[in-house]
mmCIF file of C-alpha atoms in Angstrom:
data_model
loop_
_atom_site.group_PDB
_atom_site.id
_atom_site.type_symbol
_atom_site.label_atom_id
_atom_site.label_comp_id
_atom_site.label_asym_id
_atom_site.label_seq_id
_atom_site.Cartn_x
_atom_site.Cartn_y
_atom_site.Cartn_z
ATOM 1 C CA MET C 1 -35.788 13.351 8.542
ATOM 2 C CA ASN C 2 -36.201 9.949 5.726
ATOM 3 C CA THR C 3 -34.191 7.105 6.584
ATOM 4 C CA LEU C 4 -31.423 6.835 4.442
ATOM 5 C CA LEU C 5 -30.923 3.086 3.078
ATOM 6 C CA LEU C 6 -28.103 1.738 1.625
ATOM 7 C CA LEU C 7 -26.606 -1.555 0.106
ATOM 8 C CA ALA C 8 -23.209 -2.090 -1.170
ATOM 9 C CA ALA C 9 -21.379 -4.688 -2.380
ATOM 10 C CA LEU C 10 -17.698 -6.012 -1.087
ATOM 11 C CA SER C 11 -15.874 -3.464 1.476
ATOM 12 C CA SER C 12 -17.068 -0.313 -1.672
ATOM 13 C CA GLN C 13 -18.483 2.465 0.112
ATOM 14 C CA ILE C 14 -21.656 5.109 -0.411
ATOM 15 C CA THR C 15 -22.110 8.116 1.276
ATOM 16 C CA PHE C 16 -25.069 10.792 1.056
ATOM 17 C CA ASN C 17 -24.554 14.426 0.490
ATOM 18 C CA THR C 18 -27.193 15.935 1.921
ATOM 19 C CA THR C 19 -28.473 19.915 1.458
ATOM 20 C CA GLN C 20 -31.724 21.781 2.913
ATOM 21 C CA GLN C 21 -33.330 25.096 1.841
ATOM 22 C CA GLY C 22 -36.583 25.134 3.342
ATOM 23 C CA ASP C 23 -38.981 21.929 2.596
ATOM 24 C CA VAL C 24 -36.847 21.457 -0.550
ATOM 25 C CA TYR C 25 -33.833 18.242 0.442
ATOM 26 C CA THR C 26 -31.298 17.844 -1.995
ATOM 27 C CA ILE C 27 -29.163 14.301 -1.703
ATOM 28 C CA ILE C 28 -26.216 12.967 -3.490
ATOM 29 C CA PRO C 29 -24.845 9.816 -3.218
ATOM 30 C CA GLU C 30 -21.566 9.811 -3.825
ATOM 31 C CA VAL C 31 -19.313 6.277 -4.264
ATOM 32 C CA THR C 32 -15.792 4.974 -3.677
ATOM 33 C CA LEU C 33 -15.443 1.231 -5.305
ATOM 34 C CA THR C 34 -12.145 -0.901 -4.892
ATOM 35 C CA GLN C 35 -12.317 -2.391 -7.995
ATOM 36 C CA SER C 36 -13.432 -0.616 -11.234
ATOM 37 C CA CYS C 37 -16.836 -1.954 -12.679
ATOM 38 C CA LEU C 38 -19.445 -1.179 -15.072
ATOM 39 C CA CYS C 39 -22.432 -0.570 -12.283
ATOM 40 C CA ARG C 40 -26.053 -0.456 -12.774
ATOM 41 C CA VAL C 41 -27.315 2.507 -10.229
ATOM 42 C CA GLN C 42 -30.818 2.364 -9.219
ATOM 43 C CA ILE C 43 -32.081 5.622 -6.799
ATOM 44 C CA LEU C 44 -35.583 4.830 -5.601
ATOM 45 C CA SER C 45 -37.520 7.421 -3.050
ATOM 46 C CA LEU C 46 -40.623 6.540 -1.585
ATOM 47 C CA ARG C 47 -42.795 9.299 0.152
ATOM 48 C CA GLU C 48 -46.340 9.413 2.025
ATOM 49 C CA GLY C 49 -47.826 12.266 3.031
ATOM 50 C CA SER C 50 -51.366 14.506 3.826
ATOM 51 C CA SER C 51 -51.774 14.596 -0.113
ATOM 52 C CA GLY C 52 -50.837 10.261 -0.680
ATOM 53 C CA GLN C 53 -47.945 8.654 -1.671
ATOM 54 C CA SER C 54 -44.867 9.161 -4.491
ATOM 55 C CA GLN C 55 -42.368 7.309 -5.847
ATOM 56 C CA THR C 56 -39.686 8.726 -7.712
ATOM 57 C CA LYS C 57 -36.879 6.462 -9.713
ATOM 58 C CA GLN C 58 -33.685 7.516 -11.152
ATOM 59 C CA GLU C 59 -31.468 4.354 -13.339
ATOM 60 C CA LYS C 60 -28.008 4.144 -15.508
ATOM 61 C CA THR C 61 -25.055 2.381 -16.007
ATOM 62 C CA LEU C 62 -21.530 4.106 -15.756
ATOM 63 C CA SER C 63 -18.167 3.241 -15.505
ATOM 64 C CA LEU C 64 -16.840 3.562 -13.131
ATOM 65 C CA PRO C 65 -13.505 4.334 -11.835
ATOM 66 C CA ALA C 66 -11.821 2.353 -8.403
ATOM 67 C CA ASN C 67 -10.379 4.409 -5.517
ATOM 68 C CA GLN C 68 -12.340 7.418 -6.536
ATOM 69 C CA PRO C 69 -15.705 8.974 -5.268
ATOM 70 C CA ILE C 70 -17.794 9.517 -7.728
ATOM 71 C CA ALA C 71 -20.567 11.333 -7.222
ATOM 72 C CA LEU C 72 -23.798 9.350 -8.496
ATOM 73 C CA THR C 73 -27.051 11.259 -9.378
ATOM 74 C CA LYS C 74 -28.779 14.417 -7.676
ATOM 75 C CA LEU C 75 -31.966 13.840 -6.051
ATOM 76 C CA SER C 76 -34.092 17.028 -5.586
ATOM 77 C CA LEU C 77 -37.198 16.089 -3.027
ATOM 78 C CA ASN C 78 -40.319 18.499 -1.392
ATOM 79 C CA ILE C 79 -40.348 16.691 2.095
ATOM 80 C CA SER C 80 -42.778 18.774 4.748
ATOM 81 C CA PRO C 81 -42.410 17.677 8.698
ATOM 82 C CA ASP C 82 -45.380 15.478 8.423
ATOM 83 C CA ASP C 83 -44.448 13.541 5.086
ATOM 84 C CA ARG C 84 -42.256 9.857 5.866
ATOM 85 C CA GLY C 85 -40.230 8.433 3.368
ATOM 86 C CA GLU C 86 -36.986 6.117 2.160
ATOM 87 C CA ASN C 87 -34.475 6.162 0.030
ATOM 88 C CA SER C 88 -32.267 3.974 -1.073
ATOM 89 C CA CYS C 89 -29.071 3.814 -3.926
ATOM 90 C CA TYR C 90 -28.146 0.850 -4.882
ATOM 91 C CA CYS C 91 -24.844 -0.494 -7.136
ATOM 92 C CA PHE C 92 -25.299 -3.869 -9.270
#
């Protein structure tokens, strides 16, 4: 399974809801902030397998309310058993 790496500011909380169907993994980062903010959210996925390397990046600016879990985006990836990769979620 890929390494999930996260960076969160202050006492914010990020969780990753992950489901799998065959080789397709769906990752939905969910964040709960202690203060409302206008945040730039960036999801980055790096993958290396037998057919080469790939990079997927999603980025947008969101107005996030405080103390309420918010699903940021949905990322679906085909991951083979011999693949190596990293998924990151950043809130700025």
